[in-house]
Short mmCIF file of C-alpha atoms and ligand atoms in Angstrom, two decimals:
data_model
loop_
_atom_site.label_atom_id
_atom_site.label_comp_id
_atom_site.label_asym_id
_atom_site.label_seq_id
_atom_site.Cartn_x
_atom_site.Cartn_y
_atom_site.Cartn_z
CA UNK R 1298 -75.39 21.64 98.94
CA UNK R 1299 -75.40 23.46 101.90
CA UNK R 1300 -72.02 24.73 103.06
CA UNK R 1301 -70.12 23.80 105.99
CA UNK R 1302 -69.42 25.98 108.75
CA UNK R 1303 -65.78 26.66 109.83
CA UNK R 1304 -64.01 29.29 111.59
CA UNK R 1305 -60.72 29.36 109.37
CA UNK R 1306 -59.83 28.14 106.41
CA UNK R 1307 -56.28 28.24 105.14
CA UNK R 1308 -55.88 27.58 101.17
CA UNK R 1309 -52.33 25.95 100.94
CA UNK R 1310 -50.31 23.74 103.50
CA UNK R 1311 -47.12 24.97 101.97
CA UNK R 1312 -44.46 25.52 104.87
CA UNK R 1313 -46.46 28.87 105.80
CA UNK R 1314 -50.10 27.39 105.72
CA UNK R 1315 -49.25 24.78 107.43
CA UNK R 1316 -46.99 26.36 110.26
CA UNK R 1317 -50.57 28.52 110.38
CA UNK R 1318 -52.51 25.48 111.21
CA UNK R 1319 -49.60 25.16 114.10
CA UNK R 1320 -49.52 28.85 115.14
CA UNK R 1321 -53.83 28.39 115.35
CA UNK R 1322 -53.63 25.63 117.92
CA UNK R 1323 -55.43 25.78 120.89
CA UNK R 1324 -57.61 29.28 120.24
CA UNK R 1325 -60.44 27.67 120.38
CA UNK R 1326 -61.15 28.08 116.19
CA UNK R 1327 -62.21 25.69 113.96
CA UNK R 1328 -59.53 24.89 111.40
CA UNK R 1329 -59.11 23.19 108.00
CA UNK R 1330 -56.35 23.59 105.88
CA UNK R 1331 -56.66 22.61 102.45
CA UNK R 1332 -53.67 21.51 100.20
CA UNK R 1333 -53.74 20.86 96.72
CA UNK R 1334 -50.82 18.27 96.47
CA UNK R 1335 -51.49 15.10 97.61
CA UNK R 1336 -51.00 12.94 100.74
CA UNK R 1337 -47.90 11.57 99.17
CA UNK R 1338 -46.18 13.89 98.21
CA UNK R 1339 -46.71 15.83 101.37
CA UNK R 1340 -46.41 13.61 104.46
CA UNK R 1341 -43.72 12.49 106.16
CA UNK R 1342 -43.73 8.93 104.77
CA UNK R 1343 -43.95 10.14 101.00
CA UNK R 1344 -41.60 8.85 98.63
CA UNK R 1345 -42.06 10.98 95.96
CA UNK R 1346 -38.92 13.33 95.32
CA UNK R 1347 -39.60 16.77 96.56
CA UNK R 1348 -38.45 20.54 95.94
CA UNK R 1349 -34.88 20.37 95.66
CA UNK R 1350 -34.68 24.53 97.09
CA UNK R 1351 -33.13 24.96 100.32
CA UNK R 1352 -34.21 27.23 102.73
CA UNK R 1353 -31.98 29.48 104.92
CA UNK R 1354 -34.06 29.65 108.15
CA UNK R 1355 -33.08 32.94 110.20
CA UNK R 1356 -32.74 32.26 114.21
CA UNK R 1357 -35.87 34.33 114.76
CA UNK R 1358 -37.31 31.47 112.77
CA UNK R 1359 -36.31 28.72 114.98
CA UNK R 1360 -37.33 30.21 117.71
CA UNK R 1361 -40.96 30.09 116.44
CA UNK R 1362 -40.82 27.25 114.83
CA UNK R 1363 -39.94 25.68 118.90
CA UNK R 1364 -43.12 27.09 119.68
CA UNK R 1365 -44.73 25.05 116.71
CA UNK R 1366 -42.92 22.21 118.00
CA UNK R 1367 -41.75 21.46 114.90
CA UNK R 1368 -37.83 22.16 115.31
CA UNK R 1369 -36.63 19.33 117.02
CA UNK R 1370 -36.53 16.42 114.68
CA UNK R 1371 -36.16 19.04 111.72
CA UNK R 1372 -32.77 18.31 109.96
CA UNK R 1373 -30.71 21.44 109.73
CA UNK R 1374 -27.01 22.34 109.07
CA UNK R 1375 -26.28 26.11 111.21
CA UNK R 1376 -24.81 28.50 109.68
CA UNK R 1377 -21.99 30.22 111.72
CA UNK R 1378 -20.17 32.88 109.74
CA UNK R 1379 -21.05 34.35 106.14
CA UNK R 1380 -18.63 35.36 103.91
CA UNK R 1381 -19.87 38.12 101.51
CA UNK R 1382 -17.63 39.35 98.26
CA UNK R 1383 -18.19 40.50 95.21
CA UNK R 1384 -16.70 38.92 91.78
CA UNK R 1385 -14.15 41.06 89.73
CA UNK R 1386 -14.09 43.70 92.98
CA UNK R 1387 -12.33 44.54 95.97
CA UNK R 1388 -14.00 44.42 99.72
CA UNK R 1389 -15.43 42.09 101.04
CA UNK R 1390 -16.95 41.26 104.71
CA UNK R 1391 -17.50 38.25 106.93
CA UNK R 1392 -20.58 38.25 109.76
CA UNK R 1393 -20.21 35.62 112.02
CA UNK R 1394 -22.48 34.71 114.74
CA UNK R 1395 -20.54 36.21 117.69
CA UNK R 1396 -21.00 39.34 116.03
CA UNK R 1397 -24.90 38.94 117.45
CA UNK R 1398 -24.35 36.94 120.39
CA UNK R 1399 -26.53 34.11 118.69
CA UNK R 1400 -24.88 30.11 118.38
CA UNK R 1401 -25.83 30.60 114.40
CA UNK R 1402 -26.69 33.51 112.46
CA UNK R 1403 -29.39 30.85 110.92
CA UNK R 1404 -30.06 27.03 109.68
CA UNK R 1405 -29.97 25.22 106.07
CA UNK R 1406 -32.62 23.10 105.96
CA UNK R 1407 -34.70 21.26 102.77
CA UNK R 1408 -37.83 22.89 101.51
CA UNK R 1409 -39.24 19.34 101.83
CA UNK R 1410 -37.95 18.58 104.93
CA UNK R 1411 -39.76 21.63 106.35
CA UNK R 1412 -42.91 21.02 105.31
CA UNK R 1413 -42.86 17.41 106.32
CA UNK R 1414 -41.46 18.85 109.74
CA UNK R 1415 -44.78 20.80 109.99
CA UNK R 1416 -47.59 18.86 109.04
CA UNK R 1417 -46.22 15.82 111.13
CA UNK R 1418 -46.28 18.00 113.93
CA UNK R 1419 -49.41 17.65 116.41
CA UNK R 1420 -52.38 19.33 115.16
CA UNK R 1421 -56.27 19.37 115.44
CA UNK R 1422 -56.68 21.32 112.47
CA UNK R 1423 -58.83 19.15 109.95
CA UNK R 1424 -55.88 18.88 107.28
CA UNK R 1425 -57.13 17.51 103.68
CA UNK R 1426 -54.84 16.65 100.99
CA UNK R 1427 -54.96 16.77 97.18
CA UNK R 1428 -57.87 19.67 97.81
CA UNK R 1429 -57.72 22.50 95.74
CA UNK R 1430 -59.71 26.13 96.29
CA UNK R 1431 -61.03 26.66 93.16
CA UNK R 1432 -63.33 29.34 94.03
CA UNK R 1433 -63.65 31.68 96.48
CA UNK R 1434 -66.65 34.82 96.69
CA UNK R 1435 -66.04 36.30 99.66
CA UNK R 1436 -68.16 33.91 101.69
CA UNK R 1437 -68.34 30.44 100.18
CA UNK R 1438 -65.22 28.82 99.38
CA UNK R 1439 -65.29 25.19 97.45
CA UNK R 1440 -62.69 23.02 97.74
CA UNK R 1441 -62.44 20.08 95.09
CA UNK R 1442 -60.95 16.70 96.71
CA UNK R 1443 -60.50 13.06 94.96
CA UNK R 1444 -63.91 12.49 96.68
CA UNK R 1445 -65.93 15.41 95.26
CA UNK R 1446 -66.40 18.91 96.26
CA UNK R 1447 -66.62 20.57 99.77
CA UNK R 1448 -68.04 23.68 100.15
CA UNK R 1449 -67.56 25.63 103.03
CA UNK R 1450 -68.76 28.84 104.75
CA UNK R 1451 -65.41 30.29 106.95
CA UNK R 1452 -65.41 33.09 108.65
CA UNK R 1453 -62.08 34.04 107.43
CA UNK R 1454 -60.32 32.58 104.61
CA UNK R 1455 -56.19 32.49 104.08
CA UNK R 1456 -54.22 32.65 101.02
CA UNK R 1457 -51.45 30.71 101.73
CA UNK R 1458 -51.46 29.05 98.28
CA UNK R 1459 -47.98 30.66 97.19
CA UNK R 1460 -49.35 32.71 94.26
CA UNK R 1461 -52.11 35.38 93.48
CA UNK R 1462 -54.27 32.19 91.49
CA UNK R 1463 -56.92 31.17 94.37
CA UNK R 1464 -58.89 34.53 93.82
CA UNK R 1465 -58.21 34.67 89.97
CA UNK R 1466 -55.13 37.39 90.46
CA UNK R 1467 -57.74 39.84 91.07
CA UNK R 1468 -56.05 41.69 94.21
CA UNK R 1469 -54.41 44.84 93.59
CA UNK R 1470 -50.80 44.41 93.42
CA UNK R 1471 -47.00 45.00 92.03
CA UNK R 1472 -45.30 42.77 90.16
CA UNK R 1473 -41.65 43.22 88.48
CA UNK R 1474 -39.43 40.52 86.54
CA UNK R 1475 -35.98 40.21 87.41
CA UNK R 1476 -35.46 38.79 83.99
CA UNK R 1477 -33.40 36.18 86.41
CA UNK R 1478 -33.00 32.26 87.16
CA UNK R 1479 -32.36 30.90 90.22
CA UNK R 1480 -30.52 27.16 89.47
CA UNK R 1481 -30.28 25.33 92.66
CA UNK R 1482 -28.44 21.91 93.12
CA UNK R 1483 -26.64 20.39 95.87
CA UNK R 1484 -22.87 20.21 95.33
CA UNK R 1485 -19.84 18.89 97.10
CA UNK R 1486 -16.17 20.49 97.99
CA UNK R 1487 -12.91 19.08 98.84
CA UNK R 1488 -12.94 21.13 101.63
CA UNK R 1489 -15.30 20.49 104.79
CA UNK R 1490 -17.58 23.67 104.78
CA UNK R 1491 -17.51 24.15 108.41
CA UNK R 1492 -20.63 25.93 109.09
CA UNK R 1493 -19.62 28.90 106.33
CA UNK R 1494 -22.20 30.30 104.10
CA UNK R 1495 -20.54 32.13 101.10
CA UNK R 1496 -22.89 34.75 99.03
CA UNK R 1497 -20.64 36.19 96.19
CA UNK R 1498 -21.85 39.46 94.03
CA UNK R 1499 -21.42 38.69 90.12
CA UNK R 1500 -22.26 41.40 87.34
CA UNK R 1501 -25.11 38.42 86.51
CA UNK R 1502 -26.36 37.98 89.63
CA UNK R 1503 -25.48 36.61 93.36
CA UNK R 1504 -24.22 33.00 93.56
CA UNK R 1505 -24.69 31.62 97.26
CA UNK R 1506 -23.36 28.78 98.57
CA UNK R 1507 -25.24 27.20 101.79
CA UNK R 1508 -23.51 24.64 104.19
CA UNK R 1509 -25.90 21.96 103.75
CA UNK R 1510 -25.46 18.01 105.61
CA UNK R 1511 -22.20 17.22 103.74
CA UNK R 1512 -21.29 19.54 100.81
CA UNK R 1513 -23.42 23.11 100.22
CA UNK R 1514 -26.82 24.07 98.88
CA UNK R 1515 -26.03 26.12 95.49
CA UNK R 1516 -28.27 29.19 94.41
CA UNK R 1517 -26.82 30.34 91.29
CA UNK R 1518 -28.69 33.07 89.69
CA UNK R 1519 -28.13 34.51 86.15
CA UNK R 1520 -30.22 35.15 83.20
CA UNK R 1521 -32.51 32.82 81.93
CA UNK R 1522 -30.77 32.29 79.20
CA UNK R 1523 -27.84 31.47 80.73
CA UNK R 1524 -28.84 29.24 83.39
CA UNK R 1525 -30.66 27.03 80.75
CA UNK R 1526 -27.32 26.46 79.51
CA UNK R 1527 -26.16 25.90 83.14
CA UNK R 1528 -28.65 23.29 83.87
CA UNK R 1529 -28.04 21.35 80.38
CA UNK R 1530 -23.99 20.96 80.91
CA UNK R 1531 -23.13 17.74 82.28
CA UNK R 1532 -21.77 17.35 85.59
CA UNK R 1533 -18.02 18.45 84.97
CA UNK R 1534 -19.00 20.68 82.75
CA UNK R 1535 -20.96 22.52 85.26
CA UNK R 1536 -18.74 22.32 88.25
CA UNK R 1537 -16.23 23.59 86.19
CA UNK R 1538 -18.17 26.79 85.28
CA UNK R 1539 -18.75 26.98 89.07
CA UNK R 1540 -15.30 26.78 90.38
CA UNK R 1541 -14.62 29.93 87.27
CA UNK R 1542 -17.76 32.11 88.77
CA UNK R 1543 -17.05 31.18 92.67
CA UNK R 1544 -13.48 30.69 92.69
CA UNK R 1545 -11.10 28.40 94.50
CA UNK R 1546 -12.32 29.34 98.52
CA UNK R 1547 -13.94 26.55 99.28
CA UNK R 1548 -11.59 23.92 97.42
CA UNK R 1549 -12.53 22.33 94.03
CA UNK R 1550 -15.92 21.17 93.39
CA UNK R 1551 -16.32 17.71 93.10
CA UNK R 1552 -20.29 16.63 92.62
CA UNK R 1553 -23.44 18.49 92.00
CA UNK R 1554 -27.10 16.73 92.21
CA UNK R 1555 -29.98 17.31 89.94
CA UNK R 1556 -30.31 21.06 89.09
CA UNK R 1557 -33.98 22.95 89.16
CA UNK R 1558 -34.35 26.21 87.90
CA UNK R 1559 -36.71 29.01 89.93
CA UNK R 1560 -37.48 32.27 87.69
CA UNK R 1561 -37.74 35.61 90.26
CA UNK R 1562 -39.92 37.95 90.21
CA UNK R 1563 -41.40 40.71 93.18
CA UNK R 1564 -44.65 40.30 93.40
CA UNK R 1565 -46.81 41.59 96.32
CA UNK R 1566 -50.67 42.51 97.25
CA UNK R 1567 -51.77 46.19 98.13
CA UNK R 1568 -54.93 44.57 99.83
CA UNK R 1569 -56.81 42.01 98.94
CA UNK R 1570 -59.80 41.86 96.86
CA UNK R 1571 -62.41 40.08 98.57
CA UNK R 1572 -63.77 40.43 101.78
CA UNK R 1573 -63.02 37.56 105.01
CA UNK R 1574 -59.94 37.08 103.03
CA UNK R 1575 -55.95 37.83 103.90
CA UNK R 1576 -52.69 36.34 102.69
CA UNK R 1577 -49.94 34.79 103.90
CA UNK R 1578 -46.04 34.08 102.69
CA UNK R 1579 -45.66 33.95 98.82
CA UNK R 1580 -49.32 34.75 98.79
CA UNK R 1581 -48.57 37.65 100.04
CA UNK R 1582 -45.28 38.83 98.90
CA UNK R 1583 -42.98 36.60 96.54
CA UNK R 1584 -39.23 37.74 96.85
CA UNK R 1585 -35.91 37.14 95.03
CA UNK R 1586 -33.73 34.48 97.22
CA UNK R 1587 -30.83 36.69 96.88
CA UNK R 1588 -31.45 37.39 101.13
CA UNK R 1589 -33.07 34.44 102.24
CA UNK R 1590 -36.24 36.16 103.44
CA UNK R 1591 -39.24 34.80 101.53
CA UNK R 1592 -40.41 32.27 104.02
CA UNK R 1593 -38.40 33.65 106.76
CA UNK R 1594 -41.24 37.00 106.14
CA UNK R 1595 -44.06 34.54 105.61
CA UNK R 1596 -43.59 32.99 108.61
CA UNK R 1597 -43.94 36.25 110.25
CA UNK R 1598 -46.67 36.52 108.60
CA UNK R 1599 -48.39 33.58 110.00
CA UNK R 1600 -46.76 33.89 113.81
CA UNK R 1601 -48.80 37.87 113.95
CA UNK R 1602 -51.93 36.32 112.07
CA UNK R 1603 -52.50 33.18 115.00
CA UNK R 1604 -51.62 35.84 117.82
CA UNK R 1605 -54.41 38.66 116.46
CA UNK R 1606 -57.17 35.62 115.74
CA UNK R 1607 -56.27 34.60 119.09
CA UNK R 1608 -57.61 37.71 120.34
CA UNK R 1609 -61.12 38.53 118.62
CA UNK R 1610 -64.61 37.33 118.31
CA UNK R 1611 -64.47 38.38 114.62
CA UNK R 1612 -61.38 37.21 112.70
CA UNK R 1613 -63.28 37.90 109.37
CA UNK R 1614 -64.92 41.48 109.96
CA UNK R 1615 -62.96 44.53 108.22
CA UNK R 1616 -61.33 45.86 111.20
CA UNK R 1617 -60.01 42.89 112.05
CA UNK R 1618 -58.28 42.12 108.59
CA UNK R 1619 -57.44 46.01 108.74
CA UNK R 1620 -55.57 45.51 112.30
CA UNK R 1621 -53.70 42.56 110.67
CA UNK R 1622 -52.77 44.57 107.56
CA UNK R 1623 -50.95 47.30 109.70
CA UNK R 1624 -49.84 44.86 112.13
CA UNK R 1625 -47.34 43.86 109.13
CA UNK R 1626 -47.08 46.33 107.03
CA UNK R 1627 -43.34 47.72 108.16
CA UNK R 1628 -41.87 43.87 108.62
CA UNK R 1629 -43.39 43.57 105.23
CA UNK R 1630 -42.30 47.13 103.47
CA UNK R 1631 -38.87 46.38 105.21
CA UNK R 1632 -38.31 43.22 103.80
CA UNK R 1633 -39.68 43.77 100.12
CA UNK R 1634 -37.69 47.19 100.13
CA UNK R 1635 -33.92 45.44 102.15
CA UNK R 1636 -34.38 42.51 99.09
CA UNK R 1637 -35.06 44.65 95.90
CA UNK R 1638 -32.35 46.92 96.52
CA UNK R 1639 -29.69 44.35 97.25
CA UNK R 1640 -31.26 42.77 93.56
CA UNK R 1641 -30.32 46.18 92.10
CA UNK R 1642 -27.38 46.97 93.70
CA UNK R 1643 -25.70 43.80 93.15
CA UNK R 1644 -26.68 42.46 90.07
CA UNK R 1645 -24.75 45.52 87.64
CA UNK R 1646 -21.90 46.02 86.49
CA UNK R 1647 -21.29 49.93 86.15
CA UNK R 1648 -18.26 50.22 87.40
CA UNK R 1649 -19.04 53.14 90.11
CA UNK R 1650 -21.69 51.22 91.33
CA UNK R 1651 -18.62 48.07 91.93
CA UNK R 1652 -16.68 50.61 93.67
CA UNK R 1653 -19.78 52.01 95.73
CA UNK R 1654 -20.47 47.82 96.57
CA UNK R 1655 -16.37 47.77 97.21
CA UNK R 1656 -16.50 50.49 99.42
CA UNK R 1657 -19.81 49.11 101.20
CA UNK R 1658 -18.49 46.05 101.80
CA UNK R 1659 -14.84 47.38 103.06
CA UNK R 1660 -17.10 49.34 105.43
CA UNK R 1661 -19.01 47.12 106.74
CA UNK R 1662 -15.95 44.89 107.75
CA UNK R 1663 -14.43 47.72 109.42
CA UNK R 1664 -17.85 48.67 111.62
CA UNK R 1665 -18.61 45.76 113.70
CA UNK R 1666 -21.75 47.77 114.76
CA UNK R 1667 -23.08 48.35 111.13
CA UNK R 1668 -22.51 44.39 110.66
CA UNK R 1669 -24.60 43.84 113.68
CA UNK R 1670 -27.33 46.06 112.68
CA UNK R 1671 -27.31 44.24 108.99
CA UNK R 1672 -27.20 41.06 110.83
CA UNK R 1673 -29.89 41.71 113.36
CA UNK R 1674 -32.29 42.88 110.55
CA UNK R 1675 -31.77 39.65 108.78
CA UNK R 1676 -32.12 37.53 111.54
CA UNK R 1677 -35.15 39.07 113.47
CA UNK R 1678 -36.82 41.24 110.54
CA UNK R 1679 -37.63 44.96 111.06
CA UNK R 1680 -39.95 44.68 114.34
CA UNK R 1681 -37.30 42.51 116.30
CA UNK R 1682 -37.79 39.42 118.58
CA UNK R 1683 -41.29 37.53 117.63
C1 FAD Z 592 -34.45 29.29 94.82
C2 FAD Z 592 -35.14 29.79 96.04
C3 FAD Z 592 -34.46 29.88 97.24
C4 FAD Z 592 -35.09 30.36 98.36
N1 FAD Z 592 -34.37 30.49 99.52
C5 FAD Z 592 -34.96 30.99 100.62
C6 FAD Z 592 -34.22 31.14 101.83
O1 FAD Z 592 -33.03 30.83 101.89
N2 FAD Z 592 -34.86 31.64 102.93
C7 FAD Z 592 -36.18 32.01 102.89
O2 FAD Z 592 -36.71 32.47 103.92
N3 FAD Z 592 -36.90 31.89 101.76
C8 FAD Z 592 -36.33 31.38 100.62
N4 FAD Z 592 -37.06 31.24 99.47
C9 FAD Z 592 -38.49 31.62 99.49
C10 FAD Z 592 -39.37 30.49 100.04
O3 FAD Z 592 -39.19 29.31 99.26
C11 FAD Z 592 -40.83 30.92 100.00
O4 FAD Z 592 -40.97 32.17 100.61
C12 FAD Z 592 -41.70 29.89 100.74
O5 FAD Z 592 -41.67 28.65 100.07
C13 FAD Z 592 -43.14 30.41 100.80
O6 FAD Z 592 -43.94 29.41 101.40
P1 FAD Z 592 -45.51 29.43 101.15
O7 FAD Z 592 -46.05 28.32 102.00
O8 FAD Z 592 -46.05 30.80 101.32
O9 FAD Z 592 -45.70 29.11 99.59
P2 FAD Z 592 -45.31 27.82 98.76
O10 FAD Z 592 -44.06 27.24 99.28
O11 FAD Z 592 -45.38 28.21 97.34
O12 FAD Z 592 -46.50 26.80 99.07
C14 FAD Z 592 -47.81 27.03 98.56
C15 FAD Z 592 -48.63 25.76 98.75
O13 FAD Z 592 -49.97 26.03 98.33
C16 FAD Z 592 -50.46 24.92 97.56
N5 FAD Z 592 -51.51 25.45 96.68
C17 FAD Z 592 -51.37 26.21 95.56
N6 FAD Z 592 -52.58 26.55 95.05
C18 FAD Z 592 -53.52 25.99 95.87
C19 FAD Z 592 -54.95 26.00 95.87
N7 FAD Z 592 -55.65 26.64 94.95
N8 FAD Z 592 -55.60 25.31 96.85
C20 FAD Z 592 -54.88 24.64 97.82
N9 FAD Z 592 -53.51 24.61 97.85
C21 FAD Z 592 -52.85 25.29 96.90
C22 FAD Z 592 -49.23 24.40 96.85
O14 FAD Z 592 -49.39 23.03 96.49
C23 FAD Z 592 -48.13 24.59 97.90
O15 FAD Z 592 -47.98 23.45 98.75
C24 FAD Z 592 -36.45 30.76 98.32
C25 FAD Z 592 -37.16 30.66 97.12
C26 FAD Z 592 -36.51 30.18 95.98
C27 FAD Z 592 -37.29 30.08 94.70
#
């Protein structure tokens, strides 16, 4: 079979690959973006039930996700002030939107939701559905689809499949457990959450609770152990173990939705290990939630990738996936290194390290130019505006 010529081929039309395909249009590449899942449980009009994890989208995201054209009919809940405390502690701060001259410090929106958002957006991209990579050399990359296989010959392949699988884990990289469990589940409070995002320190891990249509998006992380138990409690059960870990702040829980549990890890590539390849998003760099920067970062990743293809002959040769590497190497260090320490910081419970989080927090409430700073960072990652 001879293979098929393409310019770029992205493995994965997760909400990264697939704002790639967007960020790729009109630079005069050939495109095709294969995703594993299938039609239906991808496109707009599927009925199956999707990822129940909610993403916190920063503002630097919407602004390229306008660009995509895939903001306007996306359904999102803003987030206007976040209210940051620790349990068992004292100090606590609150950043609120004003405090960076932005209408929200950032938008709630469904993991499904966003990827539907994407790949109904306009594209010319050749987009193929329940296709797998299953192998990749370095030059030919085959692609198995209901019909049979495809095998094609692109210039520059993408990882964008949300793990290190695609090329058989063989890239150098870092990986560390958190030994932790992210349960997320939609749950509703008396009280109207009015655009408040709450992210509370516990000795077990951070519990976050996002303003989400109605009621809030819950990420409740603890040990494995422990949030098995979680997720098998029925629902009073549960909300009542959530009122005792949050507290009474945002009035007494009242309903919770299914519950799916995440496990965390850090895991990240050093380079990759074939040649005409890079990676994108998880592919790239999988992060705790505890921040909200995982696709926030891969997005980033994707935005710098279209604007460098954009701009060479050669978007597989070495010195073009060399260029790329550096071109996001301190967003990416920043990131990786902003998220692992909050995971360390926050998740103990020595008792100088509470005071230390106590005092951190009490500071930052009292320095409206330190808020800004951790606020701006969040929002726009560490090379500012895209
Ligand atoms: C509980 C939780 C909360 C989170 N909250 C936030 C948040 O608030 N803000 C934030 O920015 N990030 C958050 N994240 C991180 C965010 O979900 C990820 O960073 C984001 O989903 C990465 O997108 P991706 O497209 O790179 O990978 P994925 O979402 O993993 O998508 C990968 C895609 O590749 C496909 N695929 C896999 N293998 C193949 C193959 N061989 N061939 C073809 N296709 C393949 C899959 O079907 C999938 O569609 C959170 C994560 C978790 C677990």
């Amino acid at each position: 079979m001879s293979a098929e010529a393409v310019d770029i081929l992205i493995a994965g039309g997760g909400p990264v690959g697939a704002a790639l395909a967007l960020a790729l249009e009109g630079g005069g590449h050939s495109v095709v973006l294969a995703e594993a899942r299938n039609a239906d449980s991808n496109g707009p009009q599927s009925t199956t039930p999707g990822d129940a994890r909610a993403i916190a989208l920063s503002y630097s995201s919407r602004l390229i996700l306008e660009r995509l054209h895939a903001w306007s009919k996306l359904p999102v809940t803003p987030i206007k002030t976040i209210h940051i405390s620790q349990q068992g502690g004292f100090g606590r701060t609150v950043i609120r939107a004003g405090d960076c001259d932005l209408p929200a410090l950032g938008y709630v929106v469904n993991y499904t939701d966003l990827q539907h958002s994407l790949l109904a957006a306009p594209c010319t991209a050749e987009r193929l559905f329940g296709a797998r990579l299953t192998g990749f050399d370095g030059g030919e990359a085959v692609v198995q689809t209901a019909e049979g296989e495809r095998v094609f010959a692109p210039r520059l392949t993408v990882f964008a499949d949300g793990a290190r699988v695609a090329d058989g884990g063989k890239a150098p990289g870092f990986t560390k457990d958190y030994r932790q469990t992210a349960l997320v589940a939609w749950v509703k409070a008396e009280q109207e959450h009015n655009s408040r995002a709450w992210e509370r320190f516990t000795p077990e891990g951070p519990l976050a609770l996002l303003p989400h249509a109605t009621g809030y998006a819950l990420v409740w992380t603890s040990s494995p152990e422990r949030s098995a138990q979680l997720a098998a409690l029925d629902t009073p059960a549960f909300l009542a173990r959530l009122r005792n870990a949050f507290g009474g702040r945002a009035g007494e829980f009242t309903d919770a939705g299914e519950r799916s549990a995440f496990p965390l890890m850090l895991r990240y590539r050093r380079e990759e290990a074939l040649p005409r390849s890079v990676s994108v998003g998880n592919a790239a760099q999988s992060l705790h939630p505890v921040a909200g920067q995982g696709f926030n970062l891969g997005l980033r990743d994707a935005w710098e990738l279209a604007r460098l293809v954009r701009d060479t002959r050669e978007p597989g040769s070495a010195s073009f996936i060399d260029s790329y590497r550096r071109a996001r190497a301190l967003d990416r260090r920043a990131g990786i290194g902003f998220t692992d320490s909050l995971v360390g910081l926050f998740s103990n419970s020595n008792a100088l390290l509470g005071l230390g989080r106590g005092a951190g927090l009490l500071a930052l409430d009292l320095a409206p130019f330190a808020r800004r700073f951790v606020a701006r960072r969040m929002i726009y990652g560490a090379r500012g505006l895209p």
